[in-house]
């Protein structure tokens, strides 16, 4: 045999052996190979040894077919949750060792496989859950899975990495197993929430959940697909193409009669296919009650289609004898009171008892329109009507399960707990991990970067690489300099994409879409004005002449070239603008060759200039839009964003972030032009700072969920009903909407050994501020006058250069009781924020066993003499810090990133600092307190030459790190109390 035929036969043999283990535990590999070789050929028997596999692996590359085959199987076993064949945690070296042991592999083969296929470090979803009865097990799925295997296979063929597919399998299991068993006789309504990231693949998750749910027996699937027709249609198409399949769409009709006959993906064979109707192949069909173009309609045939067939009329529909022989129904419905009203009306007419029907309701963008708003005078008062319809559906369908999906953790399902009777996620909250390759808020900001501002470059700073400022000065006069620059960047990145297709080996039409989004307002009159302005700028840009090329050359050399040189990730970068220049003309033609370079998407037929239907055609255009392009709708190929939209709340702002998503092949080219001085009411805001603040809130919230998701003695230490009071510690305005209601859970204690804690809810009343300043001033005055230089050396890691965090500080010691006395007297703008920390400090200081010997007090000082306050009676001066409140009494971050590592090291939260001065301060059972005299912007001009600012104009802020040893023996970090124990598990109760 030739080498090629031997390799093919070896691949065929291993594929057969590993496929035979698809639904079972790993088995002895050599025995499995020998067994399969008998059905292949005599030559295959010679290859059925471990030695042959080892020799193939020794010369293999990580992308070889044999390696990919093994990667898929090992990943499945690595990710398997709680398998019967291993007690080891998933995605660990120990689990991998268990797999190798069952396969009977030698140490040499194990090492080769580990080098080629390392254990995946993909994060698992974080689950906050109430206790539930497990029912969704491998045993319960035997013989019935159809749509999940099909969907999984579709994703693999689409190019998803094995780790991504396995991760989706785990994440969807976390949702489905917490729904009620559709075959159980007692009806139960489970309600949950899945929190993802903006444009990060939430649709893939709920598609997987639907696939597994219908396989398990759910027979009516209602997807609430946003408030806009274009978003509903986009969701319907995704489900039809990837899950429902051609045969269920056609149901015997001609290919040309399909509602997708004009969709290129339909004619290109990209819709999943089964070969015949699933019911003819021993499975069950999915009957669509909505199509891409048609929302739910109240028709006679619609009512008939809702009727469920029962093979055993005497048995209820949920009985397995009926359930697994019945077709499933799927509808994607817009959140509109008229449409939902038709559905409710039709459901009341069908003969099948609603109490027998297992229903799954998926609420996409669940924080929009689904929650209750009580002020009917508001423009969005219809939301109350929609909330009523959803609640009516839940009441009519006692076996319905509700799962909301959102990208904003502070969604209204949290912030409006008076909805607890309707859609509050009482059973589970799943926080999805950030997907591999996703470009999100963190990728545009330098959150907690250890690199000082003056050492940041486009290589180590996301802001410098991707964010460009829009300032008022930039837009003065008639030139519209900043908008023109953004449009120039759009043309330049278009040329870069064409260069990569031709010179980088990506191939023609690799980049199907290339878009720029201009988002300044939701008002159509503003869009009308923008259309005129952008049209004029485009046709006067001179892209084909020397004036345009001169601007593009300057932009390439000052922006694209330096950024792509360090961030292109292997994709082609032209050595000079001269090498790129010949692609500018074709790029301009792709965008405006039809004399229509701009698409306005706002519903105004008078000025809409084209359809933003990314499914039907390749789009290389500038998009101007507002609400229609703001939430849920995916703007494909988005490379340049020009954003000046003001929004009144965090979730609205976050949902405007259409620049988040997957940017395969052009991540380095993404640019975000943001207004840095936008007017909102009477305030001037920096949109970049606003996005950063929201991002920090999200990061903190997700990190806390992850920490509290750890079970103690097999039971959850926090349930979904306890999340609202936890969130309210961060957002003081987070209160039940009705004054006669309250949270039934109160967070009493928060343990934080070796962790940075930073209260931010400081008072605004003059008397309280004066009190706090008087409280801390003697402590600062008692500090030794000598300034100490402290440092923490971060070694080089993961491609990041070594970094040193150094700062000067006054340093002293505090007795534990002395610190406790001070913090007990501190006054707050929202006392509930610090109360759980205070309970912890009291427990480790005055509890049964004192767990802290002393506290190191650190007062950071500026290296230069500026920004000094004179405090106390001795005339000593101390550094002050400028900070701003973000919402109510709440500040943003108080501390500076460079100040955090040293206190963490002193308290035992980090390893050796590599700095002698810092190490001399480290001691067992020692904590650290960092004090910041803060002056808000409104008072800075009041600071006199002698630095004596009125005490009520100073905010005495502090952070602390408790000793890393001050932890509970059982590992519990939270303690809640139930206000009304008779209503245990209820999130909201009436006030006594």
Tab-separated table of N, CA, C and O in Angstrom, residues 220-275:
chain	number	residue	atom	x	y	z
A	220	UNK	N	-44.446	21.973	22.420
A	220	UNK	CA	-44.775	23.303	21.908
A	220	UNK	C	-43.654	24.242	22.325
A	220	UNK	O	-43.400	24.431	23.518
A	221	UNK	N	-42.975	24.798	21.317
A	221	UNK	CA	-41.859	25.708	21.565
A	221	UNK	C	-42.280	27.102	21.096
A	221	UNK	O	-42.596	27.300	19.920
A	222	UNK	N	-42.303	28.051	22.024
A	222	UNK	CA	-42.645	29.432	21.703
A	222	UNK	C	-41.403	30.281	21.931
A	222	UNK	O	-40.916	30.397	23.059
A	223	UNK	N	-40.874	30.851	20.849
A	223	UNK	CA	-39.713	31.735	20.957
A	223	UNK	C	-40.199	33.166	20.814
A	223	UNK	O	-40.767	33.540	19.782
A	224	UNK	N	-40.023	33.959	21.857
A	224	UNK	CA	-40.368	35.378	21.812
A	224	UNK	C	-39.157	36.103	21.240
A	224	UNK	O	-38.159	36.310	21.921
A	225	UNK	N	-39.254	36.482	19.966
A	225	UNK	CA	-38.074	36.932	19.218
A	225	UNK	C	-37.927	38.420	19.088
A	225	UNK	O	-37.814	38.924	17.971
A	226	UNK	N	-37.943	39.158	20.186
A	226	UNK	CA	-37.721	40.589	20.120
A	226	UNK	C	-38.954	41.366	19.718
A	226	UNK	O	-40.025	40.813	19.480
A	227	UNK	N	-38.803	42.687	19.614
A	227	UNK	CA	-39.943	43.564	19.343
A	227	UNK	C	-39.989	44.046	17.891
A	227	UNK	O	-40.913	44.760	17.517
A	228	UNK	N	-38.990	43.682	17.086
A	228	UNK	CA	-38.918	44.162	15.706
A	228	UNK	C	-39.043	43.005	14.722
A	228	UNK	O	-38.549	41.903	14.977
A	229	UNK	N	-39.687	43.259	13.582
A	229	UNK	CA	-39.866	42.220	12.563
A	229	UNK	C	-38.535	41.670	12.070
A	229	UNK	O	-38.389	40.466	11.868
A	230	UNK	N	-37.528	42.545	11.878
A	230	UNK	CA	-36.267	42.087	11.322
A	230	UNK	C	-35.532	41.162	12.288
A	230	UNK	O	-34.885	40.202	11.866
A	231	UNK	N	-35.659	41.412	13.588
A	231	UNK	CA	-35.032	40.530	14.568
A	231	UNK	C	-35.781	39.204	14.642
A	231	UNK	O	-35.158	38.135	14.699
A	232	UNK	N	-37.108	39.245	14.613
A	232	UNK	CA	-37.899	38.004	14.635
A	232	UNK	C	-37.569	37.150	13.424
A	232	UNK	O	-37.367	35.940	13.535
A	233	UNK	N	-37.484	37.788	12.238
A	233	UNK	CA	-37.185	37.056	11.007
A	233	UNK	C	-35.782	36.458	11.051
A	233	UNK	O	-35.556	35.335	10.582
A	234	UNK	N	-34.830	37.195	11.619
A	234	UNK	CA	-33.457	36.701	11.718
A	234	UNK	C	-33.398	35.457	12.606
A	234	UNK	O	-32.728	34.469	12.281
A	235	UNK	N	-34.133	35.490	13.718
A	235	UNK	CA	-34.173	34.345	14.629
A	235	UNK	C	-34.864	33.145	13.978
A	235	UNK	O	-34.405	32.006	14.089
A	236	UNK	N	-35.990	33.390	13.284
A	236	UNK	CA	-36.717	32.312	12.599
A	236	UNK	C	-35.807	31.625	11.589
A	236	UNK	O	-35.766	30.391	11.506
A	237	UNK	N	-35.076	32.398	10.801
A	237	UNK	CA	-34.205	31.825	9.774
A	237	UNK	C	-33.117	30.961	10.403
A	237	UNK	O	-32.816	29.869	9.903
A	238	UNK	N	-32.503	31.449	11.475
A	238	UNK	CA	-31.455	30.663	12.132
A	238	UNK	C	-31.984	29.311	12.585
A	238	UNK	O	-31.352	28.269	12.359
A	239	UNK	N	-33.145	29.311	13.221
A	239	UNK	CA	-33.718	28.060	13.715
A	239	UNK	C	-34.112	27.144	12.562
A	239	UNK	O	-33.893	25.927	12.605
A	240	UNK	N	-34.703	27.713	11.509
A	240	UNK	CA	-35.108	26.905	10.356
A	240	UNK	C	-33.902	26.279	9.674
A	240	UNK	O	-33.928	25.103	9.295
A	241	UNK	N	-32.846	27.055	9.509
A	241	UNK	CA	-31.682	26.584	8.767
A	241	UNK	C	-30.880	25.556	9.552
A	241	UNK	O	-30.429	24.557	8.991
A	242	UNK	N	-30.723	25.780	10.855
A	242	UNK	CA	-29.796	24.975	11.630
A	242	UNK	C	-30.461	23.861	12.428
A	242	UNK	O	-29.790	22.911	12.824
A	243	UNK	N	-31.771	23.962	12.646
A	243	UNK	CA	-32.440	23.007	13.525
A	243	UNK	C	-33.632	22.316	12.860
A	243	UNK	O	-33.713	21.089	12.836
A	244	UNK	N	-34.545	23.100	12.288
A	244	UNK	CA	-35.785	22.542	11.733
A	244	UNK	C	-35.503	21.687	10.504
A	244	UNK	O	-36.000	20.555	10.381
A	245	UNK	N	-34.732	22.200	9.563
A	245	UNK	CA	-34.321	21.411	8.406
A	245	UNK	C	-35.248	21.524	7.208
A	245	UNK	O	-36.425	21.883	7.317
A	246	UNK	N	-34.705	21.190	6.030
A	246	UNK	CA	-35.420	21.348	4.758
A	246	UNK	C	-36.724	20.565	4.718
A	246	UNK	O	-37.757	21.054	4.272
A	247	UNK	N	-36.681	19.305	5.144
A	247	UNK	CA	-37.861	18.442	5.013
A	247	UNK	C	-39.024	18.961	5.860
A	247	UNK	O	-40.185	18.933	5.433
A	248	UNK	N	-38.726	19.439	7.078
A	248	UNK	CA	-39.792	20.000	7.913
A	248	UNK	C	-40.317	21.321	7.351
A	248	UNK	O	-41.479	21.676	7.561
A	249	UNK	N	-39.472	22.046	6.645
A	249	UNK	CA	-39.899	23.304	6.032
A	249	UNK	C	-40.818	23.030	4.837
A	249	UNK	O	-41.878	23.623	4.695
A	250	UNK	N	-40.396	22.098	3.987
A	250	UNK	CA	-41.152	21.825	2.757
A	250	UNK	C	-42.404	20.998	3.006
A	250	UNK	O	-43.460	21.236	2.395
A	251	UNK	N	-42.290	19.981	3.844
A	251	UNK	CA	-43.409	19.077	4.141
A	251	UNK	C	-44.088	18.592	2.851
A	251	UNK	O	-45.318	18.664	2.682
A	252	UNK	N	-43.265	18.152	1.895
A	252	UNK	CA	-43.769	17.593	0.645
A	252	UNK	C	-43.928	18.586	-0.478
A	252	UNK	O	-44.168	18.192	-1.625
A	253	UNK	N	-43.798	19.877	-0.209
A	253	UNK	CA	-43.949	20.894	-1.256
A	253	UNK	C	-42.691	20.962	-2.115
A	253	UNK	O	-41.645	20.397	-1.777
A	254	UNK	N	-42.774	21.675	-3.219
A	254	UNK	CA	-41.641	21.845	-4.118
A	254	UNK	C	-40.592	22.751	-3.483
A	254	UNK	O	-40.910	23.642	-2.690
A	255	UNK	N	-39.319	22.511	-3.846
A	255	UNK	CA	-38.214	23.343	-3.379
A	255	UNK	C	-38.476	24.814	-3.671
A	255	UNK	O	-38.099	25.691	-2.899
A	256	UNK	N	-39.115	25.076	-4.802
A	256	UNK	CA	-39.312	26.452	-5.238
A	256	UNK	C	-40.486	27.125	-4.546
A	256	UNK	O	-40.703	28.322	-4.701
A	257	UNK	N	-41.266	26.340	-3.798
A	257	UNK	CA	-42.388	26.916	-3.057
A	257	UNK	C	-41.984	27.321	-1.642
A	257	UNK	O	-42.774	27.904	-0.910
A	258	UNK	N	-40.759	27.036	-1.274
A	258	UNK	CA	-40.288	27.370	0.070
A	258	UNK	C	-40.234	28.882	0.271
A	258	UNK	O	-40.002	29.643	-0.674
A	259	UNK	N	-40.433	29.335	1.526
A	259	UNK	CA	-40.298	30.755	1.810
A	259	UNK	C	-38.837	31.197	1.749
A	259	UNK	O	-38.537	32.387	1.860
A	260	UNK	N	-37.937	30.227	1.549
A	260	UNK	CA	-36.516	30.555	1.414
A	260	UNK	C	-36.022	30.377	-0.029
A	260	UNK	O	-34.816	30.321	-0.266
A	261	UNK	N	-36.918	30.298	-0.975
A	261	UNK	CA	-36.527	30.067	-2.370
A	261	UNK	C	-35.591	31.156	-2.885
A	261	UNK	O	-34.753	30.912	-3.752
A	262	UNK	N	-35.724	32.391	-2.323
A	262	UNK	CA	-34.864	33.490	-2.766
A	262	UNK	C	-33.642	33.673	-1.879
A	262	UNK	O	-32.904	34.654	-2.013
A	263	UNK	N	-33.408	32.739	-0.955
A	263	UNK	CA	-32.279	32.829	-0.013
A	263	UNK	C	-31.098	32.054	-0.593
A	263	UNK	O	-31.213	30.850	-0.858
A	264	UNK	N	-29.943	32.704	-0.808
A	264	UNK	CA	-28.789	31.995	-1.386
A	264	UNK	C	-28.401	30.742	-0.593
A	264	UNK	O	-28.003	29.731	-1.182
A	265	UNK	N	-28.530	30.786	0.729
A	265	UNK	CA	-28.147	29.628	1.547
A	265	UNK	C	-29.029	28.419	1.262
A	265	UNK	O	-28.584	27.278	1.401
A	266	UNK	N	-30.269	28.660	0.855
A	266	UNK	CA	-31.190	27.557	0.522
A	266	UNK	C	-30.713	26.831	-0.735
A	266	UNK	O	-30.598	25.605	-0.754
A	267	UNK	N	-30.409	27.604	-1.772
A	267	UNK	CA	-29.971	26.986	-3.030
A	267	UNK	C	-28.557	26.428	-2.936
A	267	UNK	O	-28.186	25.529	-3.691
A	268	UNK	N	-27.756	26.917	-1.987
A	268	UNK	CA	-26.390	26.424	-1.801
A	268	UNK	C	-26.332	25.205	-0.875
A	268	UNK	O	-25.250	24.691	-0.595
A	269	UNK	N	-27.500	24.743	-0.405
A	269	UNK	CA	-27.548	23.548	0.421
A	269	UNK	C	-27.045	23.735	1.835
A	269	UNK	O	-26.574	22.789	2.464
A	270	UNK	N	-27.165	24.966	2.362
A	270	UNK	CA	-26.653	25.230	3.711
A	270	UNK	C	-27.678	24.973	4.801
A	270	UNK	O	-27.352	25.046	5.983
A	271	UNK	N	-28.931	24.696	4.417
A	271	UNK	CA	-29.934	24.333	5.413
A	271	UNK	C	-29.756	22.856	5.772
A	271	UNK	O	-29.510	22.025	4.900
A	272	UNK	N	-29.888	22.526	7.048
A	272	UNK	CA	-29.713	21.147	7.485
A	272	UNK	C	-30.741	20.251	6.787
A	272	UNK	O	-31.870	20.670	6.507
A	273	UNK	N	-30.339	19.047	6.484
A	273	UNK	CA	-31.249	18.111	5.809
A	273	UNK	C	-31.134	16.734	6.446
A	273	UNK	O	-30.067	16.353	6.950
A	274	UNK	N	-32.248	16.007	6.459
A	274	UNK	CA	-32.281	14.681	7.091
A	274	UNK	C	-32.403	13.553	6.069
A	274	UNK	O	-32.277	12.388	6.427
A	275	UNK	N	-32.696	13.863	4.819
A	275	UNK	CA	-32.882	12.842	3.795
A	275	UNK	C	-34.332	12.499	3.560
A	275	UNK	O	-34.710	12.046	2.477
